[in-house]
PDB file of C-alpha atoms and ligand atoms in Angstrom:
ATOM      1  CA  MET A  25       0.000   0.000   0.000  1.00  0.00           C
ATOM      2  CA  LYS A  26       1.511   3.270  -1.170  1.00  0.00           C
ATOM      3  CA  ILE A  27       0.533   6.443   0.685  1.00  0.00           C
ATOM      4  CA  ILE A  28       0.551   9.711  -1.275  1.00  0.00           C
ATOM      5  CA  THR A  29      -0.101  13.144   0.193  1.00  0.00           C
ATOM      6  CA  VAL A  30      -0.811  16.235  -1.875  1.00  0.00           C
ATOM      7  CA  ALA A  31       0.461  19.239   0.050  1.00  0.00           C
ATOM      8  CA  ASN A  32       1.167  22.934  -0.153  1.00  0.00           C
ATOM      9  CA  ASN A  33       0.550  25.464   2.592  1.00  0.00           C
ATOM     10  CA  LYS A  34      -0.886  27.827  -0.033  1.00  0.00           C
ATOM     11  CA  GLY A  35      -4.525  27.610  -1.055  1.00  0.00           C
ATOM     12  CA  GLY A  36      -5.846  27.495  -4.602  1.00  0.00           C
ATOM     13  CA  VAL A  37      -2.760  25.844  -6.110  1.00  0.00           C
ATOM     14  CA  GLY A  38      -4.567  22.713  -7.359  1.00  0.00           C
ATOM     15  CA  LYS A  39      -4.179  20.232  -4.476  1.00  0.00           C
ATOM     16  CA  THR A  40      -7.757  19.013  -4.508  1.00  0.00           C
ATOM     17  CA  MET A  41      -7.709  18.831  -8.308  1.00  0.00           C
ATOM     18  CA  GLN A  42      -4.608  16.676  -8.201  1.00  0.00           C
ATOM     19  CA  CYS A  43      -6.090  14.331  -5.584  1.00  0.00           C
ATOM     20  CA  PHE A  44      -9.249  13.854  -7.639  1.00  0.00           C
ATOM     21  CA  GLN A  45      -7.336  13.163 -10.855  1.00  0.00           C
ATOM     22  CA  LEU A  46      -4.862  10.813  -9.192  1.00  0.00           C
ATOM     23  CA  ALA A  47      -7.454   8.812  -7.238  1.00  0.00           C
ATOM     24  CA  THR A  48      -9.725   8.342 -10.254  1.00  0.00           C
ATOM     25  CA  TYR A  49      -6.787   7.500 -12.537  1.00  0.00           C
ATOM     26  CA  LEU A  50      -5.484   4.799 -10.203  1.00  0.00           C
ATOM     27  CA  ALA A  51      -9.011   3.449  -9.638  1.00  0.00           C
ATOM     28  CA  HIS A  52      -9.557   3.326 -13.401  1.00  0.00           C
ATOM     29  CA  LYS A  53      -6.418   1.198 -13.640  1.00  0.00           C
ATOM     30  CA  GLY A  54      -8.089  -1.260 -11.274  1.00  0.00           C
ATOM     31  CA  LYS A  55      -6.291  -0.218  -8.089  1.00  0.00           C
ATOM     32  CA  ARG A  56      -8.115  -0.169  -4.766  1.00  0.00           C
ATOM     33  CA  VAL A  57      -7.895   3.422  -3.602  1.00  0.00           C
ATOM     34  CA  LEU A  58      -8.584   5.009  -0.229  1.00  0.00           C
ATOM     35  CA  VAL A  59      -9.031   8.776  -0.309  1.00  0.00           C
ATOM     36  CA  ILE A  60      -8.603  10.691   2.944  1.00  0.00           C
ATOM     37  CA  ASP A  61      -9.917  14.241   2.909  1.00  0.00           C
ATOM     38  CA  LEU A  62      -8.150  16.176   5.651  1.00  0.00           C
ATOM     39  CA  ASP A  63      -9.338  19.599   4.513  1.00  0.00           C
ATOM     40  CA  SER A  64     -12.320  20.884   6.522  1.00  0.00           C
ATOM     41  CA  GLN A  65     -13.612  22.544   3.335  1.00  0.00           C
ATOM     42  CA  ALA A  66     -14.462  18.990   2.196  1.00  0.00           C
ATOM     43  CA  ASN A  67     -14.278  19.847  -1.526  1.00  0.00           C
ATOM     44  CA  LEU A  68     -12.745  16.514  -2.434  1.00  0.00           C
ATOM     45  CA  SER A  69     -15.388  14.598  -0.460  1.00  0.00           C
ATOM     46  CA  SER A  70     -18.174  16.302  -2.377  1.00  0.00           C
ATOM     47  CA  THR A  71     -16.467  15.804  -5.742  1.00  0.00           C
ATOM     48  CA  LEU A  72     -16.395  12.096  -4.884  1.00  0.00           C
ATOM     49  CA  GLY A  73     -20.127  12.169  -4.130  1.00  0.00           C
ATOM     50  CA  VAL A  74     -19.784  11.983  -0.352  1.00  0.00           C
ATOM     51  CA  ASN A  75     -21.336  14.508   2.035  1.00  0.00           C
ATOM     52  CA  VAL A  76     -21.370  14.019   5.796  1.00  0.00           C
ATOM     53  CA  ASN A  77     -22.668  16.398   8.447  1.00  0.00           C
ATOM     54  CA  ARG A  78     -19.932  15.652  10.891  1.00  0.00           C
ATOM     55  CA  THR A  79     -16.717  13.809  10.127  1.00  0.00           C
ATOM     56  CA  LEU A  80     -15.457  11.203  12.586  1.00  0.00           C
ATOM     57  CA  ILE A  81     -11.809  11.656  11.584  1.00  0.00           C
ATOM     58  CA  PRO A  82     -10.794  13.053  15.024  1.00  0.00           C
ATOM     59  CA  GLU A  83     -12.495  10.157  16.811  1.00  0.00           C
ATOM     60  CA  TRP A  84     -10.828   7.651  14.468  1.00  0.00           C
ATOM     61  CA  LEU A  85      -7.400   9.192  15.016  1.00  0.00           C
ATOM     62  CA  ILE A  86      -7.867   9.215  18.772  1.00  0.00           C
ATOM     63  CA  GLY A  87      -8.976   5.578  18.674  1.00  0.00           C
ATOM     64  CA  ASP A  88     -12.614   5.927  19.749  1.00  0.00           C
ATOM     65  CA  VAL A  89     -14.089   4.832  16.396  1.00  0.00           C
ATOM     66  CA  PRO A  90     -12.919   1.899  14.235  1.00  0.00           C
ATOM     67  CA  PHE A  91     -11.808   2.272  10.603  1.00  0.00           C
ATOM     68  CA  GLU A  92     -14.883   0.415   9.294  1.00  0.00           C
ATOM     69  CA  ASP A  93     -17.155   3.097  10.746  1.00  0.00           C
ATOM     70  CA  ILE A  94     -15.573   6.035   8.969  1.00  0.00           C
ATOM     71  CA  ILE A  95     -15.142   4.822   5.383  1.00  0.00           C
ATOM     72  CA  VAL A  96     -17.815   5.552   2.802  1.00  0.00           C
ATOM     73  CA  PRO A  97     -17.899   4.354  -0.827  1.00  0.00           C
ATOM     74  CA  ALA A  98     -17.347   7.056  -3.454  1.00  0.00           C
ATOM     75  CA  GLU A  99     -20.335   7.739  -5.653  1.00  0.00           C
ATOM     76  CA  GLY A 100     -20.310   8.900  -9.234  1.00  0.00           C
ATOM     77  CA  GLU A 101     -21.258   8.219 -12.807  1.00  0.00           C
ATOM     78  CA  TYR A 102     -18.114   6.368 -13.812  1.00  0.00           C
ATOM     79  CA  ASP A 103     -16.976   2.797 -13.097  1.00  0.00           C
ATOM     80  CA  CYS A 104     -13.765   3.908 -11.446  1.00  0.00           C
ATOM     81  CA  PHE A 105     -15.728   5.257  -8.472  1.00  0.00           C
ATOM     82  CA  ASP A 106     -16.477   1.646  -7.478  1.00  0.00           C
ATOM     83  CA  ASN A 107     -12.796   1.211  -6.576  1.00  0.00           C
ATOM     84  CA  ILE A 108     -12.650   4.276  -4.332  1.00  0.00           C
ATOM     85  CA  SER A 109     -13.404   4.428  -0.611  1.00  0.00           C
ATOM     86  CA  VAL A 110     -13.447   7.793   1.136  1.00  0.00           C
ATOM     87  CA  ILE A 111     -12.745   9.003   4.641  1.00  0.00           C
ATOM     88  CA  PRO A 112     -14.758  12.188   4.263  1.00  0.00           C
ATOM     89  CA  SER A 113     -14.209  15.554   5.832  1.00  0.00           C
ATOM     90  CA  SER A 114     -16.569  18.201   7.156  1.00  0.00           C
ATOM     91  CA  ARG A 115     -16.377  21.633   8.808  1.00  0.00           C
ATOM     92  CA  HIS A 116     -16.030  19.838  12.138  1.00  0.00           C
ATOM     93  CA  LEU A 117     -12.471  18.832  11.204  1.00  0.00           C
ATOM     94  CA  ALA A 118     -11.408  22.433  11.792  1.00  0.00           C
ATOM     95  CA  ASN A 119     -11.446  21.506  15.513  1.00  0.00           C
ATOM     96  CA  LEU A 120      -8.943  18.676  15.097  1.00  0.00           C
ATOM     97  CA  SER A 121      -6.041  20.380  16.848  1.00  0.00           C
ATOM     98  CA  LYS A 122      -8.180  21.307  19.866  1.00  0.00           C
ATOM     99  CA  LEU A 123      -9.554  17.790  20.138  1.00  0.00           C
ATOM    100  CA  LEU A 124      -6.044  16.325  19.967  1.00  0.00           C
ATOM    101  CA  ILE A 125      -4.932  18.557  22.819  1.00  0.00           C
ATOM    102  CA  LEU A 126      -7.932  17.462  24.900  1.00  0.00           C
ATOM    103  CA  SER A 127      -7.059  13.817  24.218  1.00  0.00           C
ATOM    104  CA  GLU A 128      -3.339  14.216  24.743  1.00  0.00           C
ATOM    105  CA  ASN A 129      -3.079  11.407  27.265  1.00  0.00           C
ATOM    106  CA  GLU A 130      -4.771   8.867  25.001  1.00  0.00           C
ATOM    107  CA  VAL A 131      -2.609   9.975  22.080  1.00  0.00           C
ATOM    108  CA  ARG A 132       0.598   9.573  24.065  1.00  0.00           C
ATOM    109  CA  LYS A 133      -0.365   6.126  25.228  1.00  0.00           C
ATOM    110  CA  ASP A 134      -1.080   5.065  21.651  1.00  0.00           C
ATOM    111  CA  ALA A 135       1.195   6.845  19.213  1.00  0.00           C
ATOM    112  CA  GLY A 136       3.644   8.582  21.515  1.00  0.00           C
ATOM    113  CA  ARG A 137       3.230  11.809  19.563  1.00  0.00           C
ATOM    114  CA  LYS A 138       0.263  13.202  17.689  1.00  0.00           C
ATOM    115  CA  GLU A 139       2.304  13.494  14.464  1.00  0.00           C
ATOM    116  CA  ARG A 140       2.372   9.704  14.326  1.00  0.00           C
ATOM    117  CA  LEU A 141      -1.370   9.122  14.782  1.00  0.00           C
ATOM    118  CA  LEU A 142      -2.337   8.831  11.121  1.00  0.00           C
ATOM    119  CA  LYS A 143       0.544   6.461  10.423  1.00  0.00           C
ATOM    120  CA  LEU A 144      -0.531   4.331  13.381  1.00  0.00           C
ATOM    121  CA  ARG A 145      -4.140   4.116  12.123  1.00  0.00           C
ATOM    122  CA  LEU A 146      -3.123   3.267   8.553  1.00  0.00           C
ATOM    123  CA  THR A 147      -0.711   0.461   9.474  1.00  0.00           C
ATOM    124  CA  PRO A 148      -3.395  -2.178  10.248  1.00  0.00           C
ATOM    125  CA  ILE A 149      -5.226  -1.622   6.923  1.00  0.00           C
ATOM    126  CA  LYS A 150      -2.156  -2.059   4.713  1.00  0.00           C
ATOM    127  CA  GLY A 151      -3.556  -5.075   2.866  1.00  0.00           C
ATOM    128  CA  LYS A 152      -6.930  -3.492   2.077  1.00  0.00           C
ATOM    129  CA  PHE A 153      -5.835  -0.890  -0.469  1.00  0.00           C
ATOM    130  CA  ASP A 154      -3.192  -0.420  -3.153  1.00  0.00           C
ATOM    131  CA  TYR A 155      -3.053   3.346  -2.745  1.00  0.00           C
ATOM    132  CA  VAL A 156      -4.015   5.963  -0.189  1.00  0.00           C
ATOM    133  CA  VAL A 157      -4.415   9.517  -1.524  1.00  0.00           C
ATOM    134  CA  ILE A 158      -4.548  12.288   1.087  1.00  0.00           C
ATOM    135  CA  ASP A 159      -5.777  15.846   0.488  1.00  0.00           C
ATOM    136  CA  THR A 160      -4.583  18.424   3.017  1.00  0.00           C
ATOM    137  CA  PRO A 161      -5.579  21.946   4.078  1.00  0.00           C
ATOM    138  CA  PRO A 162      -3.595  25.031   3.026  1.00  0.00           C
ATOM    139  CA  MET A 163      -1.641  25.404   6.255  1.00  0.00           C
ATOM    140  CA  LEU A 164       1.169  23.707   8.097  1.00  0.00           C
ATOM    141  CA  GLY A 165      -0.995  22.265  10.871  1.00  0.00           C
ATOM    142  CA  ASP A 166      -1.520  18.885  12.509  1.00  0.00           C
ATOM    143  CA  GLU A 167      -3.370  17.453   9.481  1.00  0.00           C
ATOM    144  CA  LEU A 168      -0.476  18.171   7.136  1.00  0.00           C
ATOM    145  CA  ILE A 169       2.283  17.118   9.528  1.00  0.00           C
ATOM    146  CA  MET A 170       0.700  13.771  10.368  1.00  0.00           C
ATOM    147  CA  SER A 171       0.170  13.151   6.641  1.00  0.00           C
ATOM    148  CA  LEU A 172       3.837  13.829   5.924  1.00  0.00           C
ATOM    149  CA  VAL A 173       4.870  11.393   8.639  1.00  0.00           C
ATOM    150  CA  ALA A 174       2.566   8.684   7.248  1.00  0.00           C
ATOM    151  CA  SER A 175       3.377   9.056   3.533  1.00  0.00           C
ATOM    152  CA  ASP A 176       5.735   7.467   1.020  1.00  0.00           C
ATOM    153  CA  HIS A 177       5.464  10.239  -1.551  1.00  0.00           C
ATOM    154  CA  ILE A 178       4.510  13.923  -1.292  1.00  0.00           C
ATOM    155  CA  LEU A 179       3.176  15.748  -4.345  1.00  0.00           C
ATOM    156  CA  ILE A 180       3.554  19.520  -4.169  1.00  0.00           C
ATOM    157  CA  PRO A 181       1.469  21.400  -6.736  1.00  0.00           C
ATOM    158  CA  THR A 182       2.949  24.833  -7.299  1.00  0.00           C
ATOM    159  CA  GLN A 183       1.448  27.674  -9.242  1.00  0.00           C
ATOM    160  CA  ALA A 184       3.892  29.027 -11.778  1.00  0.00           C
ATOM    161  CA  GLN A 185       2.355  32.448 -12.218  1.00  0.00           C
ATOM    162  CA  ASP A 186       2.729  33.742  -8.673  1.00  0.00           C
ATOM    163  CA  TYR A 187       4.737  31.254  -6.719  1.00  0.00           C
ATOM    164  CA  SER A 188       7.484  32.633  -4.623  1.00  0.00           C
ATOM    165  CA  ILE A 189      10.630  30.573  -4.643  1.00  0.00           C
ATOM    166  CA  ASP A 190      11.227  31.750  -1.082  1.00  0.00           C
ATOM    167  CA  GLY A 191       7.891  30.326   0.075  1.00  0.00           C
ATOM    168  CA  LEU A 192       8.548  27.020  -1.611  1.00  0.00           C
ATOM    169  CA  GLU A 193      12.068  26.808  -0.226  1.00  0.00           C
ATOM    170  CA  GLU A 194      10.717  27.426   3.259  1.00  0.00           C
ATOM    171  CA  LEU A 195       8.093  24.728   2.831  1.00  0.00           C
ATOM    172  CA  MET A 196      10.711  22.286   1.537  1.00  0.00           C
ATOM    173  CA  ASP A 197      12.929  23.028   4.553  1.00  0.00           C
ATOM    174  CA  THR A 198      10.072  22.067   6.868  1.00  0.00           C
ATOM    175  CA  PHE A 199       9.442  18.911   4.857  1.00  0.00           C
ATOM    176  CA  GLU A 200      13.131  18.024   5.086  1.00  0.00           C
ATOM    177  CA  ILE A 201      13.051  18.350   8.873  1.00  0.00           C
ATOM    178  CA  ILE A 202      10.117  15.941   9.080  1.00  0.00           C
ATOM    179  CA  LYS A 203      11.853  13.614   6.638  1.00  0.00           C
ATOM    180  CA  GLU A 204      15.016  13.515   8.712  1.00  0.00           C
ATOM    181  CA  SER A 205      13.310  13.074  12.059  1.00  0.00           C
ATOM    182  CA  GLU A 206      10.266  10.938  11.288  1.00  0.00           C
ATOM    183  CA  ASN A 207      10.226   9.528   7.775  1.00  0.00           C
ATOM    184  CA  PRO A 208      13.604   9.097   6.032  1.00  0.00           C
ATOM    185  CA  LYS A 209      12.133   7.258   3.013  1.00  0.00           C
ATOM    186  CA  MET A 210       9.729  10.058   2.073  1.00  0.00           C
ATOM    187  CA  LYS A 211       9.967  11.256  -1.571  1.00  0.00           C
ATOM    188  CA  PHE A 212       8.927  14.697  -2.894  1.00  0.00           C
ATOM    189  CA  SER A 213       7.771  15.849  -6.310  1.00  0.00           C
ATOM    190  CA  ILE A 214       7.171  19.482  -7.185  1.00  0.00           C
ATOM    191  CA  ILE A 215       4.487  19.783  -9.840  1.00  0.00           C
ATOM    192  CA  PRO A 216       3.820  23.059 -11.672  1.00  0.00           C
ATOM    193  CA  SER A 217       0.042  23.323 -11.809  1.00  0.00           C
ATOM    194  CA  MET A 218      -2.161  25.654 -13.884  1.00  0.00           C
ATOM    195  CA  VAL A 219       0.697  26.707 -16.134  1.00  0.00           C
ATOM    196  CA  ASN A 220       0.162  29.158 -18.935  1.00  0.00           C
ATOM    197  CA  ALA A 221       3.419  28.646 -20.809  1.00  0.00           C
ATOM    198  CA  ARG A 222       2.526  31.195 -23.476  1.00  0.00           C
ATOM    199  CA  ARG A 223       3.090  33.910 -20.925  1.00  0.00           C
ATOM    200  CA  LYS A 224       6.760  34.855 -20.942  1.00  0.00           C
ATOM    201  CA  ILE A 225       6.894  35.531 -17.246  1.00  0.00           C
ATOM    202  CA  GLU A 226       5.559  32.068 -16.424  1.00  0.00           C
ATOM    203  CA  LYS A 227       8.021  30.425 -18.750  1.00  0.00           C
ATOM    204  CA  SER A 228      10.943  32.142 -17.121  1.00  0.00           C
ATOM    205  CA  ARG A 229       9.651  31.307 -13.629  1.00  0.00           C
ATOM    206  CA  LEU A 230       9.218  27.713 -14.642  1.00  0.00           C
ATOM    207  CA  ASN A 231      12.843  27.677 -15.780  1.00  0.00           C
ATOM    208  CA  GLU A 232      13.920  29.236 -12.506  1.00  0.00           C
ATOM    209  CA  LEU A 233      11.991  26.587 -10.616  1.00  0.00           C
ATOM    210  CA  SER A 234      13.588  23.773 -12.642  1.00  0.00           C
ATOM    211  CA  ASP A 235      17.033  25.166 -11.864  1.00  0.00           C
ATOM    212  CA  MET A 236      16.397  24.908  -8.144  1.00  0.00           C
ATOM    213  CA  PHE A 237      14.361  21.751  -7.800  1.00  0.00           C
ATOM    214  CA  ASN A 238      13.730  18.512  -9.561  1.00  0.00           C
ATOM    215  CA  VAL A 239      10.427  19.433 -11.186  1.00  0.00           C
ATOM    216  CA  ALA A 240       7.823  17.027 -12.603  1.00  0.00           C
ATOM    217  CA  PRO A 241       6.070  17.583 -15.969  1.00  0.00           C
ATOM    218  CA  PRO A 242       3.677  20.571 -15.677  1.00  0.00           C
ATOM    219  CA  ILE A 243      -0.108  20.681 -15.863  1.00  0.00           C
ATOM    220  CA  ARG A 244      -1.521  23.426 -18.059  1.00  0.00           C
ATOM    221  CA  ASN A 245      -4.188  25.912 -17.027  1.00  0.00           C
ATOM    222  CA  LEU A 246      -7.245  24.629 -18.917  1.00  0.00           C
ATOM    223  CA  VAL A 247     -10.961  25.280 -18.757  1.00  0.00           C
ATOM    224  CA  GLU A 248     -11.614  21.545 -19.136  1.00  0.00           C
ATOM    225  CA  MET A 249      -9.900  20.955 -15.779  1.00  0.00           C
ATOM    226  CA  GLN A 250     -12.510  23.126 -14.066  1.00  0.00           C
ATOM    227  CA  GLU A 251     -15.253  21.286 -15.950  1.00  0.00           C
ATOM    228  CA  SER A 252     -13.791  17.970 -14.837  1.00  0.00           C
ATOM    229  CA  ILE A 253     -14.100  18.948 -11.174  1.00  0.00           C
ATOM    230  CA  SER A 254     -17.502  20.619 -11.415  1.00  0.00           C
ATOM    231  CA  MET A 255     -18.998  17.618 -13.248  1.00  0.00           C
ATOM    232  CA  SER A 256     -17.051  15.006 -11.175  1.00  0.00           C
ATOM    233  CA  LYS A 257     -15.806  13.675 -14.501  1.00  0.00           C
ATOM    234  CA  PRO A 258     -12.225  12.380 -14.311  1.00  0.00           C
ATOM    235  CA  ILE A 259      -9.958  13.973 -16.899  1.00  0.00           C
ATOM    236  CA  TYR A 260      -8.967  10.568 -18.346  1.00  0.00           C
ATOM    237  CA  MET A 261     -12.627  10.194 -19.410  1.00  0.00           C
ATOM    238  CA  MET A 262     -12.213  13.152 -21.776  1.00  0.00           C
ATOM    239  CA  GLY A 263     -11.455  12.486 -25.455  1.00  0.00           C
ATOM    240  CA  LYS A 264      -8.068  11.637 -26.930  1.00  0.00           C
ATOM    241  CA  ARG A 265      -7.380  15.252 -27.855  1.00  0.00           C
ATOM    242  CA  SER A 266      -7.876  16.465 -24.288  1.00  0.00           C
ATOM    243  CA  LYS A 267      -4.797  18.428 -23.234  1.00  0.00           C
ATOM    244  CA  GLY A 268      -5.584  17.889 -19.569  1.00  0.00           C
ATOM    245  CA  LYS A 269      -5.652  14.155 -20.101  1.00  0.00           C
ATOM    246  CA  GLN A 270      -2.317  14.270 -21.966  1.00  0.00           C
ATOM    247  CA  ASP A 271      -0.732  16.333 -19.185  1.00  0.00           C
ATOM    248  CA  TYR A 272      -1.965  14.134 -16.367  1.00  0.00           C
ATOM    249  CA  VAL A 273      -1.111  10.819 -18.037  1.00  0.00           C
ATOM    250  CA  GLN A 274       2.391  12.113 -18.729  1.00  0.00           C
ATOM    251  CA  LEU A 275       2.697  13.254 -15.112  1.00  0.00           C
ATOM    252  CA  TRP A 276       1.514   9.990 -13.526  1.00  0.00           C
ATOM    253  CA  GLU A 277       3.701   7.919 -15.816  1.00  0.00           C
ATOM    254  CA  SER A 278       6.765  10.027 -15.058  1.00  0.00           C
ATOM    255  CA  LEU A 279       6.116   9.579 -11.325  1.00  0.00           C
ATOM    256  CA  GLY A 280       5.603   5.827 -11.677  1.00  0.00           C
ATOM    257  CA  LEU A 281       2.030   6.131 -10.385  1.00  0.00           C
ATOM    258  CA  ASN A 282       0.193   3.708 -12.629  1.00  0.00           C
TER     259      ASN A 282
HETATM  260  N1  ADP B 304      -4.958  22.821 -14.403  1.00  0.00           N
HETATM  261  C1  ADP B 304      -5.964  23.642 -14.077  1.00  0.00           C
HETATM  262  N2  ADP B 304      -6.538  24.451 -15.012  1.00  0.00           N
HETATM  263  C2  ADP B 304      -7.548  25.291 -14.692  1.00  0.00           C
HETATM  264  N3  ADP B 304      -8.084  25.403 -13.471  1.00  0.00           N
HETATM  265  C3  ADP B 304      -7.570  24.633 -12.487  1.00  0.00           C
HETATM  266  C4  ADP B 304      -6.498  23.714 -12.722  1.00  0.00           C
HETATM  267  N4  ADP B 304      -6.198  23.091 -11.555  1.00  0.00           N
HETATM  268  C5  ADP B 304      -7.049  23.597 -10.635  1.00  0.00           C
HETATM  269  N5  ADP B 304      -7.878  24.508 -11.169  1.00  0.00           N
HETATM  270  C6  ADP B 304      -8.924  25.312 -10.498  1.00  0.00           C
HETATM  271  O1  ADP B 304      -8.276  26.185  -9.558  1.00  0.00           O
HETATM  272  C7  ADP B 304      -9.032  26.286  -8.363  1.00  0.00           C
HETATM  273  C8  ADP B 304      -8.181  25.851  -7.167  1.00  0.00           C
HETATM  274  O2  ADP B 304      -7.881  24.466  -7.293  1.00  0.00           O
HETATM  275  P1  ADP B 304      -7.950  23.487  -6.036  1.00  0.00           P
HETATM  276  O3  ADP B 304      -7.617  22.140  -6.521  1.00  0.00           O
HETATM  277  O4  ADP B 304      -9.257  23.647  -5.327  1.00  0.00           O
HETATM  278  O5  ADP B 304      -6.773  24.097  -5.149  1.00  0.00           O
HETATM  279  P2  ADP B 304      -6.406  23.814  -3.611  1.00  0.00           P
HETATM  280  O6  ADP B 304      -6.973  22.482  -3.241  1.00  0.00           O
HETATM  281  O7  ADP B 304      -4.904  23.840  -3.598  1.00  0.00           O
HETATM  282  O8  ADP B 304      -6.992  24.940  -2.819  1.00  0.00           O
HETATM  283  C9  ADP B 304     -10.269  25.434  -8.564  1.00  0.00           C
HETATM  284  O9  ADP B 304     -11.319  26.243  -8.995  1.00  0.00           O
HETATM  285  C10 ADP B 304      -9.862  24.474  -9.655  1.00  0.00           C
HETATM  286  O10 ADP B 304     -10.964  24.026 -10.414  1.00  0.00           O
HETATM  287 MG1   MG B 305      -8.222  21.951  -1.658  1.00  0.00          MG
END
């Protein structure tokens, strides 16, 4: 079971988009996929046809609720949805950090440290899924840190038009610290998302980015990507000429995610 987290402490960079496209792509290939939505906005949950009033993620992490009680099947028009299970989010997840503090004693007994809770809960279900795809909120909080500790591979969508290399460097420094202390095997991939390569400024920033980091093939800024999300229609279901489909297939193949 391979655990993949999509992370960036900035909002609106394409994290949820990437999770949706990756989960549906892997499911289409016949893989059993578990999606964990750790963003209290719950956009990914609703794109996967799942809406809950109150998520039980905090209770599951703390150990009060078993795994079986928090997974829900994805629902959608396409066959691939049959291979996707979801641990859905809701607004209630915004209280996670407070709840973890209140349960500190239980957490210590179980995981030692709260950063290790998600890893601890995923270990017993290793045989049930081929892939776990985790969406995270746009901040460096408990949700993101415990995902980093639990994951094999971190995908970092980065907007080319307004990214600041400083911001990304800072984020990567934090990731490196977690890698060294908690998860030495963790891999990172920086993925330019929503690229408009016809704009000179973006092209030059993309080059700058490639000079500093090992950068994966970019995803273009395309109206069909927005349509894909709003209709819950995976991009690989679009026709052969779809640029979004070409970009994503190239990306997943280059990352060995297929
Ligand atoms: N490649 C793309 N082309 C065009 N629009 C995109 C693309 N990727 C994402 N978007 C749109 O940009 C917005 C932010 O994307 P989202 O995945 O929600 O970001 P995040 O999860 O990082 O906040 C959404 O409206 C989404 O539909
Ligand atoms: Mg999001």
